[in-house]
JSON list of C-alpha atoms in Angstrom, two decimals:
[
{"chain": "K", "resi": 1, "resn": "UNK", "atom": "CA", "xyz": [0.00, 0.00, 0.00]},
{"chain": "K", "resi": 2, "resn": "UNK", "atom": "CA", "xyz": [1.59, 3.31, -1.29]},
{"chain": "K", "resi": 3, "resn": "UNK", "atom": "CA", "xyz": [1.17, 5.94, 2.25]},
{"chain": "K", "resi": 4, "resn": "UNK", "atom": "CA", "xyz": [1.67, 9.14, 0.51]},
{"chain": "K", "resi": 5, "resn": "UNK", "atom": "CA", "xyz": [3.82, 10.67, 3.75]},
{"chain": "K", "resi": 6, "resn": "UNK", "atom": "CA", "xyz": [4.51, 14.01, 2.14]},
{"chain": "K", "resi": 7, "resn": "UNK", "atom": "CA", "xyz": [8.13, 14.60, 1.71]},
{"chain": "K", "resi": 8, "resn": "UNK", "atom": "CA", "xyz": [8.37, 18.34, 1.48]},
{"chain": "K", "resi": 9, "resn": "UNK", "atom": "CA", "xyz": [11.12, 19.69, 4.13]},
{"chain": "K", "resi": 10, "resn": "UNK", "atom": "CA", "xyz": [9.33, 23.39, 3.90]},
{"chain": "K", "resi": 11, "resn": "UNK", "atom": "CA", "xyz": [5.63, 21.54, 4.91]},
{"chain": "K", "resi": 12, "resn": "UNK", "atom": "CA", "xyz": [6.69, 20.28, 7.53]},
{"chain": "K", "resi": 13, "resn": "UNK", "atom": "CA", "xyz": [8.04, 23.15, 8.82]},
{"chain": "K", "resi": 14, "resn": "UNK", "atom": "CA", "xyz": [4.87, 25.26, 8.22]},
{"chain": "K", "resi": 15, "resn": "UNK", "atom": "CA", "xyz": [3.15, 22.37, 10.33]},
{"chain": "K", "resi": 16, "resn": "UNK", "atom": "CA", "xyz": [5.37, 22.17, 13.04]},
{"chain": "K", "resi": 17, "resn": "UNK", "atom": "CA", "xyz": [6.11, 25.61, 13.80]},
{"chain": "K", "resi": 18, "resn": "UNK", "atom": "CA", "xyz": [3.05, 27.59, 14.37]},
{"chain": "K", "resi": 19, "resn": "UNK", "atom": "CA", "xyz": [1.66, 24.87, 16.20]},
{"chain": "K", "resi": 20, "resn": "UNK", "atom": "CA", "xyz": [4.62, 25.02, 18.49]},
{"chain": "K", "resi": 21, "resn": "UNK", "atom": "CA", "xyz": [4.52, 28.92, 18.55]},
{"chain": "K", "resi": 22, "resn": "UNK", "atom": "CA", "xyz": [1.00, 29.05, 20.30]},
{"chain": "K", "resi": 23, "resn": "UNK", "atom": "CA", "xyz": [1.76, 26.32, 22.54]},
{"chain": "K", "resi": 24, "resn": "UNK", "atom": "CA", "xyz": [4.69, 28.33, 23.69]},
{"chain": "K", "resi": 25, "resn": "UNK", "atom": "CA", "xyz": [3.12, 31.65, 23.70]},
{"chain": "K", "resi": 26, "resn": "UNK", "atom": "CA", "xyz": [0.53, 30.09, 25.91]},
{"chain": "K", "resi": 27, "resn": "UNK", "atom": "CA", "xyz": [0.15, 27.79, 28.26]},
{"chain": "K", "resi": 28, "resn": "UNK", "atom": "CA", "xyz": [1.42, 24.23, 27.13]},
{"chain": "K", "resi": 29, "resn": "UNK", "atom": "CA", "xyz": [-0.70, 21.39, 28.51]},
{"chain": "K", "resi": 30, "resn": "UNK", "atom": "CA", "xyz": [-1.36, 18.06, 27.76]},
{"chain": "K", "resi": 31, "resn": "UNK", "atom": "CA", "xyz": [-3.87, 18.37, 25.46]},
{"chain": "K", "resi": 32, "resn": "UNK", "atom": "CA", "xyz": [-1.91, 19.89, 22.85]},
{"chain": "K", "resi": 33, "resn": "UNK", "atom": "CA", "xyz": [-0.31, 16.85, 22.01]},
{"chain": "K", "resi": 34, "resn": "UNK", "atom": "CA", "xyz": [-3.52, 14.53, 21.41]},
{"chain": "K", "resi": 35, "resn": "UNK", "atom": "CA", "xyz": [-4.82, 17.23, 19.39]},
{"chain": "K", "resi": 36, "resn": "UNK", "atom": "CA", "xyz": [-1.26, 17.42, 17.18]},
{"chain": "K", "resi": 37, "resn": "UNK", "atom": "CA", "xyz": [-0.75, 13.93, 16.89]},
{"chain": "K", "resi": 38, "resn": "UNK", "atom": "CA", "xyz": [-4.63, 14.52, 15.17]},
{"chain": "K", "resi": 39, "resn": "UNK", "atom": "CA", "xyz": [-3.53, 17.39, 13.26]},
{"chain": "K", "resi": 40, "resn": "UNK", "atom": "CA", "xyz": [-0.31, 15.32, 11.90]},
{"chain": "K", "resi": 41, "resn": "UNK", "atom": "CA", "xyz": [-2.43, 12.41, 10.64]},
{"chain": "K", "resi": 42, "resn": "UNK", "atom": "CA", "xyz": [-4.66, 15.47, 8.72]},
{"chain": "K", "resi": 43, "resn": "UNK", "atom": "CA", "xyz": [-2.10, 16.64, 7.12]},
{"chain": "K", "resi": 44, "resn": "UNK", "atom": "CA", "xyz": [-0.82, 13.14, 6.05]},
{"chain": "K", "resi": 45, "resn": "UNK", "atom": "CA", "xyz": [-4.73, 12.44, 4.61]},
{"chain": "K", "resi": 46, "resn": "UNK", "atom": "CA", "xyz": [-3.97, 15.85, 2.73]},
{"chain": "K", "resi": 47, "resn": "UNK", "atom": "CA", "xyz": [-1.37, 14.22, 0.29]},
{"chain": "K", "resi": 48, "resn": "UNK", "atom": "CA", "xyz": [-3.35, 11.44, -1.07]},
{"chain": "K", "resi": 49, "resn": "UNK", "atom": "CA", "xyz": [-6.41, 13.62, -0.99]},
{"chain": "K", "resi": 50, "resn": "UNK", "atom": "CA", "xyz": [-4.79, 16.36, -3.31]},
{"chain": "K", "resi": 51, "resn": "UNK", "atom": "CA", "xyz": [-3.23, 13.42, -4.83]},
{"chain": "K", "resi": 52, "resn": "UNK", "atom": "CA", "xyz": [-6.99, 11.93, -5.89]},
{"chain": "K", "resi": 53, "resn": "UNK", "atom": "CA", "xyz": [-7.60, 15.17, -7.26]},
{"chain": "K", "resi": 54, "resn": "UNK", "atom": "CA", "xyz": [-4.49, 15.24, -9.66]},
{"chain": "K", "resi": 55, "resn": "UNK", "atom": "CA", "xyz": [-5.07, 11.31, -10.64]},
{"chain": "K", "resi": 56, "resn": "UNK", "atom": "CA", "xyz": [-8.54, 10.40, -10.26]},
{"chain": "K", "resi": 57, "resn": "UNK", "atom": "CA", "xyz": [-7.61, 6.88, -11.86]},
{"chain": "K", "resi": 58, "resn": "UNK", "atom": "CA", "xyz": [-5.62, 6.20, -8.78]},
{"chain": "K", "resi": 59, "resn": "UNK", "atom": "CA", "xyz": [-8.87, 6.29, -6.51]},
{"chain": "K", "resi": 60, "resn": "UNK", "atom": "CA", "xyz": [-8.50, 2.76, -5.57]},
{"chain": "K", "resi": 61, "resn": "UNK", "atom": "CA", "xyz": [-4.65, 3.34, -4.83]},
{"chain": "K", "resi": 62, "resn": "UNK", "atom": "CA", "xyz": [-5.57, 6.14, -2.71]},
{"chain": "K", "resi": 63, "resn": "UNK", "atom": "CA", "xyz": [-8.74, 5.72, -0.22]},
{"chain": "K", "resi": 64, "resn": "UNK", "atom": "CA", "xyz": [-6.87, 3.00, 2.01]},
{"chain": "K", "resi": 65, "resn": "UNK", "atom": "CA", "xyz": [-4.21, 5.46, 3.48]},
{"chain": "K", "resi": 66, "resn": "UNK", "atom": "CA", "xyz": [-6.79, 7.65, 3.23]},
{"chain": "K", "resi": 67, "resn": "UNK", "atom": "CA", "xyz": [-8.99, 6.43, 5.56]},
{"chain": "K", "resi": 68, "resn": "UNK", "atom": "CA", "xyz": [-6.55, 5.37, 7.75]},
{"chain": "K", "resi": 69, "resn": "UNK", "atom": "CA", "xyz": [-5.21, 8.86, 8.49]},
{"chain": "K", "resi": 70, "resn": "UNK", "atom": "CA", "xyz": [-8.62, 10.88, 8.36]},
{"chain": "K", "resi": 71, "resn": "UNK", "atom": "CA", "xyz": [-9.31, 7.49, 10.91]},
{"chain": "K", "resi": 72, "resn": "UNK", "atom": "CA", "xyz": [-6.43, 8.51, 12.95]},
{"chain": "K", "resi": 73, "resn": "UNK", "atom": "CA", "xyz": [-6.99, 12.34, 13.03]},
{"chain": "K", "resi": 74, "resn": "UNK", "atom": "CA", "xyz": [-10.58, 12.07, 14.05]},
{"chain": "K", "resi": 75, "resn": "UNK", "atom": "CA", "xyz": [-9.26, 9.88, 16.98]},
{"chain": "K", "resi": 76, "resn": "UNK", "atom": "CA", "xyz": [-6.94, 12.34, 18.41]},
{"chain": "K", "resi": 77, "resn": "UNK", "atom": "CA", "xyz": [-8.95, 15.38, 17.76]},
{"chain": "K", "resi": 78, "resn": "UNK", "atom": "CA", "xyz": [-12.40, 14.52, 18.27]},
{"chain": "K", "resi": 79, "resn": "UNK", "atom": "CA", "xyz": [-12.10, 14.37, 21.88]},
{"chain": "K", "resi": 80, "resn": "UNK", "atom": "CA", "xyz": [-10.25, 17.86, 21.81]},
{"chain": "K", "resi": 81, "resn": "UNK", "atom": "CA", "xyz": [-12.97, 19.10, 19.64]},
{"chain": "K", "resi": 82, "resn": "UNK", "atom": "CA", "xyz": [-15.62, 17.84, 22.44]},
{"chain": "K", "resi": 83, "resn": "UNK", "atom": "CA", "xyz": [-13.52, 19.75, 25.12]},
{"chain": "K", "resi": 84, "resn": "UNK", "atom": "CA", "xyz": [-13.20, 23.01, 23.33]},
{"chain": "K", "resi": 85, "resn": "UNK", "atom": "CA", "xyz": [-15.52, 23.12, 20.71]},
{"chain": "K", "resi": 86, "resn": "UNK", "atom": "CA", "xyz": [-14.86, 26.60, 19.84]},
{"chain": "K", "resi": 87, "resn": "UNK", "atom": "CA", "xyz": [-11.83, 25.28, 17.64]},
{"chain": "K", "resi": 88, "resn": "UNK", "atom": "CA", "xyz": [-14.21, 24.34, 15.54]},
{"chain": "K", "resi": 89, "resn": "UNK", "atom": "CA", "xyz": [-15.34, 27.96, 14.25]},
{"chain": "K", "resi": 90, "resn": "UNK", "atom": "CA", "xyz": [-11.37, 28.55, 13.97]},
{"chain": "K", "resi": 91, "resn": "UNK", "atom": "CA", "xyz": [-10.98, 25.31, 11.63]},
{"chain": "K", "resi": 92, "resn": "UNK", "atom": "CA", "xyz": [-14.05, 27.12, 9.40]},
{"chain": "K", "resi": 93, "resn": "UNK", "atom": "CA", "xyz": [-11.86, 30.17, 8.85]},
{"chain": "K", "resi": 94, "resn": "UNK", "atom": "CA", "xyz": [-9.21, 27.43, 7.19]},
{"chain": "K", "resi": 95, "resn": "UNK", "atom": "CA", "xyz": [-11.85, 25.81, 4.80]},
{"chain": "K", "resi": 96, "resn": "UNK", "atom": "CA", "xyz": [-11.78, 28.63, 1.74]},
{"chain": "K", "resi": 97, "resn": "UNK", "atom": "CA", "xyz": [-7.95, 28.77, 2.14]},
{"chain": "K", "resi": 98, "resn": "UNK", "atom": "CA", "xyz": [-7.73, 24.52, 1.91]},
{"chain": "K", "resi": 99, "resn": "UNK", "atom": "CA", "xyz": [-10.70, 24.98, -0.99]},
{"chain": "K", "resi": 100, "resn": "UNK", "atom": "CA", "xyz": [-8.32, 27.18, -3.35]},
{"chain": "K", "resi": 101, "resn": "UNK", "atom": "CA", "xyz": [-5.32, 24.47, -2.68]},
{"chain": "K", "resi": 102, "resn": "UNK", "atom": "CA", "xyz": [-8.05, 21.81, -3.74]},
{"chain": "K", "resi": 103, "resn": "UNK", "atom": "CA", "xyz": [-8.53, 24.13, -7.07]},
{"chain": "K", "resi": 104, "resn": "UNK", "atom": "CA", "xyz": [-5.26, 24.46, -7.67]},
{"chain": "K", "resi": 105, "resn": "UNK", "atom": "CA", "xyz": [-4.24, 20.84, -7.15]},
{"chain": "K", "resi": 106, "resn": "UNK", "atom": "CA", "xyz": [-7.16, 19.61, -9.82]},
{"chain": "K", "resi": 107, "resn": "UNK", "atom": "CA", "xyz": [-5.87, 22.45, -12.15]},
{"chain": "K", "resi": 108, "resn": "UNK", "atom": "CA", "xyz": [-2.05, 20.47, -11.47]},
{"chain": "K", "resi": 109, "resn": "UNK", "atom": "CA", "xyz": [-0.60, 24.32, -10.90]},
{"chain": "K", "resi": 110, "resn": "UNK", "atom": "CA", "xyz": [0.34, 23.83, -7.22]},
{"chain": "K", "resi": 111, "resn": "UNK", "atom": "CA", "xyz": [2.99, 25.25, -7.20]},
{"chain": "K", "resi": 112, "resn": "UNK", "atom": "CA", "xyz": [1.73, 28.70, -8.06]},
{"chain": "K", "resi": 113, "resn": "UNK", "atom": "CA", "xyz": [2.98, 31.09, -5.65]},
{"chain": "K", "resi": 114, "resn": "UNK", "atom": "CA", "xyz": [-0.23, 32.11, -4.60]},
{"chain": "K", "resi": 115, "resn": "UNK", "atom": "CA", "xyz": [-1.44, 28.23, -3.82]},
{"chain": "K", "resi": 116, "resn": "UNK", "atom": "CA", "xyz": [1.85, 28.17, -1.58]},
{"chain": "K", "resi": 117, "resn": "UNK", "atom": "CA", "xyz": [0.49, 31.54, 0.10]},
{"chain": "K", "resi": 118, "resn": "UNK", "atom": "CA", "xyz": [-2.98, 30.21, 1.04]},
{"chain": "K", "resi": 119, "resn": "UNK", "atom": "CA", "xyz": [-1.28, 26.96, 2.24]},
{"chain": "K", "resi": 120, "resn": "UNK", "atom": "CA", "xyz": [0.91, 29.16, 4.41]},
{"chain": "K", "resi": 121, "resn": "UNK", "atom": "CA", "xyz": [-2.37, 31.23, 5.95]},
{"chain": "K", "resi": 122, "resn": "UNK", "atom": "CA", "xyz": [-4.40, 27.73, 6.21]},
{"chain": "K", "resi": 123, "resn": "UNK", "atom": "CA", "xyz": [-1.61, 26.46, 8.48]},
{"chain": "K", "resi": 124, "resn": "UNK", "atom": "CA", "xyz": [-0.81, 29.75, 10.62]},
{"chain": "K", "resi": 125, "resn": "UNK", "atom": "CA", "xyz": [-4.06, 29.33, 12.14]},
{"chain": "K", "resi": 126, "resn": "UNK", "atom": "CA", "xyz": [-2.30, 26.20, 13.93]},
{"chain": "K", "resi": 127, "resn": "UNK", "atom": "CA", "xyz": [-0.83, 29.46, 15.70]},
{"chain": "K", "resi": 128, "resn": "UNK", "atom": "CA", "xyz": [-4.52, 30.24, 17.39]},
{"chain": "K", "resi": 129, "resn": "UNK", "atom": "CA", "xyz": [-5.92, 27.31, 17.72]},
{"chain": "K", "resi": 130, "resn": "UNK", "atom": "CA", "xyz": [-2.49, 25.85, 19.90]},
{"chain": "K", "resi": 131, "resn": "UNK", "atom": "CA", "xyz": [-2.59, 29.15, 21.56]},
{"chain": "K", "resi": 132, "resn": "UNK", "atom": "CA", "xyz": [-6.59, 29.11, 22.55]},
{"chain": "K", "resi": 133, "resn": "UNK", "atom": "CA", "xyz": [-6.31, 25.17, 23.55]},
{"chain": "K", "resi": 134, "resn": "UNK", "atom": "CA", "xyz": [-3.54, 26.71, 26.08]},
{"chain": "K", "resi": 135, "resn": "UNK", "atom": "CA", "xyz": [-5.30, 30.04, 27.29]},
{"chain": "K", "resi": 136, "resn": "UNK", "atom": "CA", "xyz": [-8.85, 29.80, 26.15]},
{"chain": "K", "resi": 137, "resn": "UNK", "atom": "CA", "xyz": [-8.97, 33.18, 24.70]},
{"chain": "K", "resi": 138, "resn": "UNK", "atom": "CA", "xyz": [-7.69, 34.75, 21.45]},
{"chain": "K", "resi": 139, "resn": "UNK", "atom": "CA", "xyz": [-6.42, 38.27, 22.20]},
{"chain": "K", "resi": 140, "resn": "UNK", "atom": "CA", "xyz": [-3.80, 40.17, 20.27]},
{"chain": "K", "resi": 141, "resn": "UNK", "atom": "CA", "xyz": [-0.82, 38.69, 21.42]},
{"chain": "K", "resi": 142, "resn": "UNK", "atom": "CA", "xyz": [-2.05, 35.47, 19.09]},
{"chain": "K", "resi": 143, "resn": "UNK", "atom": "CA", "xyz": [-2.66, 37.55, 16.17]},
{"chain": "K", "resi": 144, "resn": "UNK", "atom": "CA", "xyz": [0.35, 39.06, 16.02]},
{"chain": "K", "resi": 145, "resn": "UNK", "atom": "CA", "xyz": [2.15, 35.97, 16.38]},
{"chain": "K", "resi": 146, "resn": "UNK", "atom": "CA", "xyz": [-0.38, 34.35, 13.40]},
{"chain": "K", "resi": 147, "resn": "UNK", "atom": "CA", "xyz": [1.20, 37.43, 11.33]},
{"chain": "K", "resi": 148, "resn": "UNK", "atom": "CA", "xyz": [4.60, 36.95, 12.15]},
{"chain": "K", "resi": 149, "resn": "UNK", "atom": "CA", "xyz": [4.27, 33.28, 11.04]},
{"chain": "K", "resi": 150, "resn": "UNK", "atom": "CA", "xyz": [2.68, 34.31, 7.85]},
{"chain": "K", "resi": 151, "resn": "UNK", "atom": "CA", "xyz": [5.50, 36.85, 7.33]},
{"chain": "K", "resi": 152, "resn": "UNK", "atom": "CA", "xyz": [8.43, 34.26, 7.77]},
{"chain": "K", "resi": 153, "resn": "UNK", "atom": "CA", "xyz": [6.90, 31.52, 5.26]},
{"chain": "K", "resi": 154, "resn": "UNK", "atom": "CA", "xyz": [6.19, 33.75, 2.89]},
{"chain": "K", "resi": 155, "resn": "UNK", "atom": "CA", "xyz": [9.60, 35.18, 2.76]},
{"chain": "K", "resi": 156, "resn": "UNK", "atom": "CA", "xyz": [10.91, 31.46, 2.69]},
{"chain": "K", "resi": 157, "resn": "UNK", "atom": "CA", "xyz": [8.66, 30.39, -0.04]},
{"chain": "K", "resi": 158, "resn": "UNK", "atom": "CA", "xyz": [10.32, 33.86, -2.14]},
{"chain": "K", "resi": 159, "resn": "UNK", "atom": "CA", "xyz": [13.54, 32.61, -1.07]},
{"chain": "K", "resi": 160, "resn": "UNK", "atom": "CA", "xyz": [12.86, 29.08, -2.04]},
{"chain": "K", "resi": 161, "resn": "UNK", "atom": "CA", "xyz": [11.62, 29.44, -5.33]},
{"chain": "K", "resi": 162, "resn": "UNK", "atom": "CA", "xyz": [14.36, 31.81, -6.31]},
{"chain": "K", "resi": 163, "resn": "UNK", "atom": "CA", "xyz": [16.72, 28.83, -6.18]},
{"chain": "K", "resi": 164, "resn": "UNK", "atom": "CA", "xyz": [14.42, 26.45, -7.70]},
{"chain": "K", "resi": 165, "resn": "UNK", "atom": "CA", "xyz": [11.57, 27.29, -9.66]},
{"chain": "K", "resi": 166, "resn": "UNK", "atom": "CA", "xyz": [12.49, 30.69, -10.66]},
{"chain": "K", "resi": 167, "resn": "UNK", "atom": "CA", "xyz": [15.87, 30.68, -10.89]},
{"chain": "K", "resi": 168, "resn": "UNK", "atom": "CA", "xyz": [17.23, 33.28, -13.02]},
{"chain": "K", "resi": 169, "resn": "UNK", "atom": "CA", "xyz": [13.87, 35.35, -12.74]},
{"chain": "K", "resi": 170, "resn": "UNK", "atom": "CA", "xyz": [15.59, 38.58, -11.93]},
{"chain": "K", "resi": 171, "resn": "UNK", "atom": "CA", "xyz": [12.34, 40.29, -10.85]},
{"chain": "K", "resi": 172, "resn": "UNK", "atom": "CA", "xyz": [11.19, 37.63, -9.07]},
{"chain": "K", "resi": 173, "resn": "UNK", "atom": "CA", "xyz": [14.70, 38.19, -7.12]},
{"chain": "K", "resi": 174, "resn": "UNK", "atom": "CA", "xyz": [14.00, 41.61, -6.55]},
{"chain": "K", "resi": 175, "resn": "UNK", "atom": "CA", "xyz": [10.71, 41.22, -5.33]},
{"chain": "K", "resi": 176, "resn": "UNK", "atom": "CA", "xyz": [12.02, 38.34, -3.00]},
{"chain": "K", "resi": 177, "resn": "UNK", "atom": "CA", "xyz": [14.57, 40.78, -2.10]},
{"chain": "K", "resi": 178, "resn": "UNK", "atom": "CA", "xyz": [12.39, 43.62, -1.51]},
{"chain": "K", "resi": 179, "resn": "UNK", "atom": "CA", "xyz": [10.06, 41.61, 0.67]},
{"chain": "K", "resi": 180, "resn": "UNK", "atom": "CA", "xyz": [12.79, 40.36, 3.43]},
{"chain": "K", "resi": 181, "resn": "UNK", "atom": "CA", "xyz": [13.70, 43.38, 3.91]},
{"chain": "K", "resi": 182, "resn": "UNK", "atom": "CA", "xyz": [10.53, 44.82, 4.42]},
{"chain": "K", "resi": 183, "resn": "UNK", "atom": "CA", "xyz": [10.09, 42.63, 7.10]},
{"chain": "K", "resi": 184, "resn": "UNK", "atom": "CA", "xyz": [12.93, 43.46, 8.89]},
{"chain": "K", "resi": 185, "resn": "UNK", "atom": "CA", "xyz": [11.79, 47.20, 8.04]},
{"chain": "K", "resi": 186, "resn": "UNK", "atom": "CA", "xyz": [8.36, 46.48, 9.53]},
{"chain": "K", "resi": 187, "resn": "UNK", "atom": "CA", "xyz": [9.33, 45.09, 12.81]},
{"chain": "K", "resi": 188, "resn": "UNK", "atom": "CA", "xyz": [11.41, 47.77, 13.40]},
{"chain": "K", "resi": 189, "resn": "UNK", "atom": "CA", "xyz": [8.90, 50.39, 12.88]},
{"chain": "K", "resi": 190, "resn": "UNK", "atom": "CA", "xyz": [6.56, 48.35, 15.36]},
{"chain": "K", "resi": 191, "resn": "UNK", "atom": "CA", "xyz": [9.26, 48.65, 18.14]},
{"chain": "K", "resi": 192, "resn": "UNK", "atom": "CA", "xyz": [9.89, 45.07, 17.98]},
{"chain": "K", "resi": 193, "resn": "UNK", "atom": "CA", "xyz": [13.30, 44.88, 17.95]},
{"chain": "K", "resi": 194, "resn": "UNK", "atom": "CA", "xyz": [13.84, 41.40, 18.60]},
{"chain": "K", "resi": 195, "resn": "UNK", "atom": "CA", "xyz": [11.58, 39.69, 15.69]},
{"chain": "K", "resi": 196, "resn": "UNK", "atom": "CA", "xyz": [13.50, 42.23, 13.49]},
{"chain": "K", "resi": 197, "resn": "UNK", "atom": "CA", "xyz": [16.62, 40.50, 14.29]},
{"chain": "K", "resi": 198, "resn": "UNK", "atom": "CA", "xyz": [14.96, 37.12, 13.82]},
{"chain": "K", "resi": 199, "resn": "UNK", "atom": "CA", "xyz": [13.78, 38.40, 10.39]},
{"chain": "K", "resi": 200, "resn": "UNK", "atom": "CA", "xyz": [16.92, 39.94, 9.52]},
{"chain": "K", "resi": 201, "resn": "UNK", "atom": "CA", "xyz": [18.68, 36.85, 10.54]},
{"chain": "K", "resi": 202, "resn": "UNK", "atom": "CA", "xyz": [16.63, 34.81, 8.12]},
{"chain": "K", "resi": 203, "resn": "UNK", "atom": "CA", "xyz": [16.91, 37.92, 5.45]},
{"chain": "K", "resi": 204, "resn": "UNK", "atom": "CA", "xyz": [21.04, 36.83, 5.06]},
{"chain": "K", "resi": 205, "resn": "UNK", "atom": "CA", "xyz": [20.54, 33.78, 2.86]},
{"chain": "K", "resi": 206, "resn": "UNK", "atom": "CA", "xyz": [17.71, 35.20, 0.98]},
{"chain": "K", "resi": 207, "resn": "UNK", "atom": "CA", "xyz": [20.36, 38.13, -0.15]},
{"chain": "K", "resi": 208, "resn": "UNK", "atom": "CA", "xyz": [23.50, 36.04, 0.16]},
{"chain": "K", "resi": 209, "resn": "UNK", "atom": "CA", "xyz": [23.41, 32.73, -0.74]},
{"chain": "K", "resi": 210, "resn": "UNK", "atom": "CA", "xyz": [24.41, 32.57, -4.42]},
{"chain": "K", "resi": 211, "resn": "UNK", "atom": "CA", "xyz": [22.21, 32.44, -7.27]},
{"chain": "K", "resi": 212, "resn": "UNK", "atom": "CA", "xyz": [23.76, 30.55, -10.06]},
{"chain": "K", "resi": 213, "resn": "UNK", "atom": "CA", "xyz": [24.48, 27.77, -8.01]},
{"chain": "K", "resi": 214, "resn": "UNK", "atom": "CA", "xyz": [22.82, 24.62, -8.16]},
{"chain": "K", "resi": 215, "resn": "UNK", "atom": "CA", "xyz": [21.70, 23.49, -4.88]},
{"chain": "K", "resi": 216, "resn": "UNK", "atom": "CA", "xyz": [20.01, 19.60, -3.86]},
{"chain": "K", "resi": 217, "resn": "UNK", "atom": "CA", "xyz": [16.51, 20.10, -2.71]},
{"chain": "K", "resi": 218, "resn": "UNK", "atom": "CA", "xyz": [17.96, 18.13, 0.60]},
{"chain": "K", "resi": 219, "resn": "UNK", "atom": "CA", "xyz": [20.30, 21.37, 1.26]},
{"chain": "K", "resi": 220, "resn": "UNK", "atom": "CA", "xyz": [18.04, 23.74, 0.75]},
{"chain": "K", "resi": 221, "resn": "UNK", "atom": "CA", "xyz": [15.36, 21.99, 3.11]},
{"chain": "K", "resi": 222, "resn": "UNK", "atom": "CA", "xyz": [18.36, 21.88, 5.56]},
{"chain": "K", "resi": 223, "resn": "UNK", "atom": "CA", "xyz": [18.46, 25.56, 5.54]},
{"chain": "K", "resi": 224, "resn": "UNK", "atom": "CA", "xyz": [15.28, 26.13, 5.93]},
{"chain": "K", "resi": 225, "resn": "UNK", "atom": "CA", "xyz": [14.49, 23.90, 8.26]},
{"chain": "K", "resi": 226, "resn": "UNK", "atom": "CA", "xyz": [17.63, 25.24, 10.42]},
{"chain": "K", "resi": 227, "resn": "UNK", "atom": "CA", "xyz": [16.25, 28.42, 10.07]},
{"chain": "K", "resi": 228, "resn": "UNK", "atom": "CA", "xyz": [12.97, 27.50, 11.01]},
{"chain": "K", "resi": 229, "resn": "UNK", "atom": "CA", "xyz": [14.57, 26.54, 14.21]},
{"chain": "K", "resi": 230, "resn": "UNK", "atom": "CA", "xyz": [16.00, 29.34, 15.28]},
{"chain": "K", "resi": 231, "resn": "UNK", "atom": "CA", "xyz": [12.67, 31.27, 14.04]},
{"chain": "K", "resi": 232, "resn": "UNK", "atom": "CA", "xyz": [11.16, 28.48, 16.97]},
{"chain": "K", "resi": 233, "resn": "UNK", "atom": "CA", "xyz": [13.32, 29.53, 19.52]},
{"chain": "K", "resi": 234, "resn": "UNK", "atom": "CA", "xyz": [13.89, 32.62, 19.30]},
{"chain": "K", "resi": 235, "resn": "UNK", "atom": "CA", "xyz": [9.95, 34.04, 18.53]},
{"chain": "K", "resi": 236, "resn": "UNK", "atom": "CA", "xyz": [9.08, 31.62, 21.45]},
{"chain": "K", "resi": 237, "resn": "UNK", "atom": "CA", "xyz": [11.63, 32.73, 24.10]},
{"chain": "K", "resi": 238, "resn": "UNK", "atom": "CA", "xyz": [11.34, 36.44, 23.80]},
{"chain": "K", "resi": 239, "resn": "UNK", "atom": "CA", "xyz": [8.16, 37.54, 22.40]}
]
């Protein structure tokens, strides 16, 4: 049986991380972990779901992983759900971002830059719901964190897909360019000095790291997953 476990290092990291961010920037308890076990098996249903869309021949192929992971996600997070249902009216706000990757995934353009931006939104709200499961409220503090995590996939997407998939676009480079350092601008001008860094930080590969090379996709996920690291730590820790 063919489990479609999604192999993209950047993914992973847009799972992990906000989830992790509101658990931090809240209060962790044990709950958070049934409920991300729940949200890891979701995201594993994603890839053969998108996958059906692509290749509806492969139906057959598909539905057994299928239902084991939607089996296994309803598991963990059903109880959650029954705890604190108001997650639910969070996981609505998701729905028309998850629809448009659906769209784009039965038109096979996925890897349009704005199906990698809705993908990035759909996942930040990992960022409230971890943070309401730990404080039962959804005040500023949250939002702002949501942003920030917004803010630092999109300029790792730019980065990415100047070394890949637009390599050699010159004004894609510019506008990659132009967007880490408005970031780094931005924070700054909020009086948050610290996420500036962070931001800046991340900004030196995006306007460093050398163009016409030729890079494996396993070094590049390396870097970004090292950077979403520090990104962890650091956003966690101080903010």
């Amino acid at each position: 049986m063919n489990w479609f476990i999604p192999r993209e290092h950047g993914a992973w990291a847009m799972l992990i991380v906000p989830f992790l961010l509101g658990m931090l920037a809240s209060n962790p308890l044990w709950l958070h972990l049934p409920f991300f076990i729940g949200v890891v098996a979701f995201y594993f249903a994603s890839s053969p779901f998108l996958t059906m869309i692509r290749k509806p021949n492969l139906k057959k192929e598909i539905i057994p992983s299928l239902i084991i992971y939607l089996s296994i996600g309803s598991l963990f997070t059903f109880p959650i759900l029954f705890i604190i249902p108001e997650i639910i009216i969070i996981g609505f706000l998701i729905i028309p971002f998850f629809l448009i990757n659906v769209i784009f995934a039965k038109l096979k353009k996925e890897r349009l830059f704005v199906n990698d931006f809705c993908a990035i939104i759909a996942l930040s709200f990992l960022v409230v719901i971890s943070y309401y499961i730990g404080n039962r409220t959804i005040d500023l503090r949250a939002l702002i964190l949501m942003v920030i995590n917004v803010l630092f996939f999109t300029a790792s997407v730019f980065h990415v897909k100047t070394l890949i998939r637009e390599k050699g676009n010159q004004i894609f480079l510019w506008k990659s360019n132009m967007f880490h350092g408005f970031t780094v601008v931005c924070f700054l001008v909020l009086a948050m000095p610290v996420i500036s860094v962070v931001f800046f930080v991340s900004s030196l590969k995006a306007w460093f790291m050398p163009k016409n090379k030729r890079y494996k996709p396993v070094q590049i996920g390396l870097i970004e997953i090292t950077n979403s690291v520090i990104f962890l730590v650091i956003v966690g820790i101080f903010f």
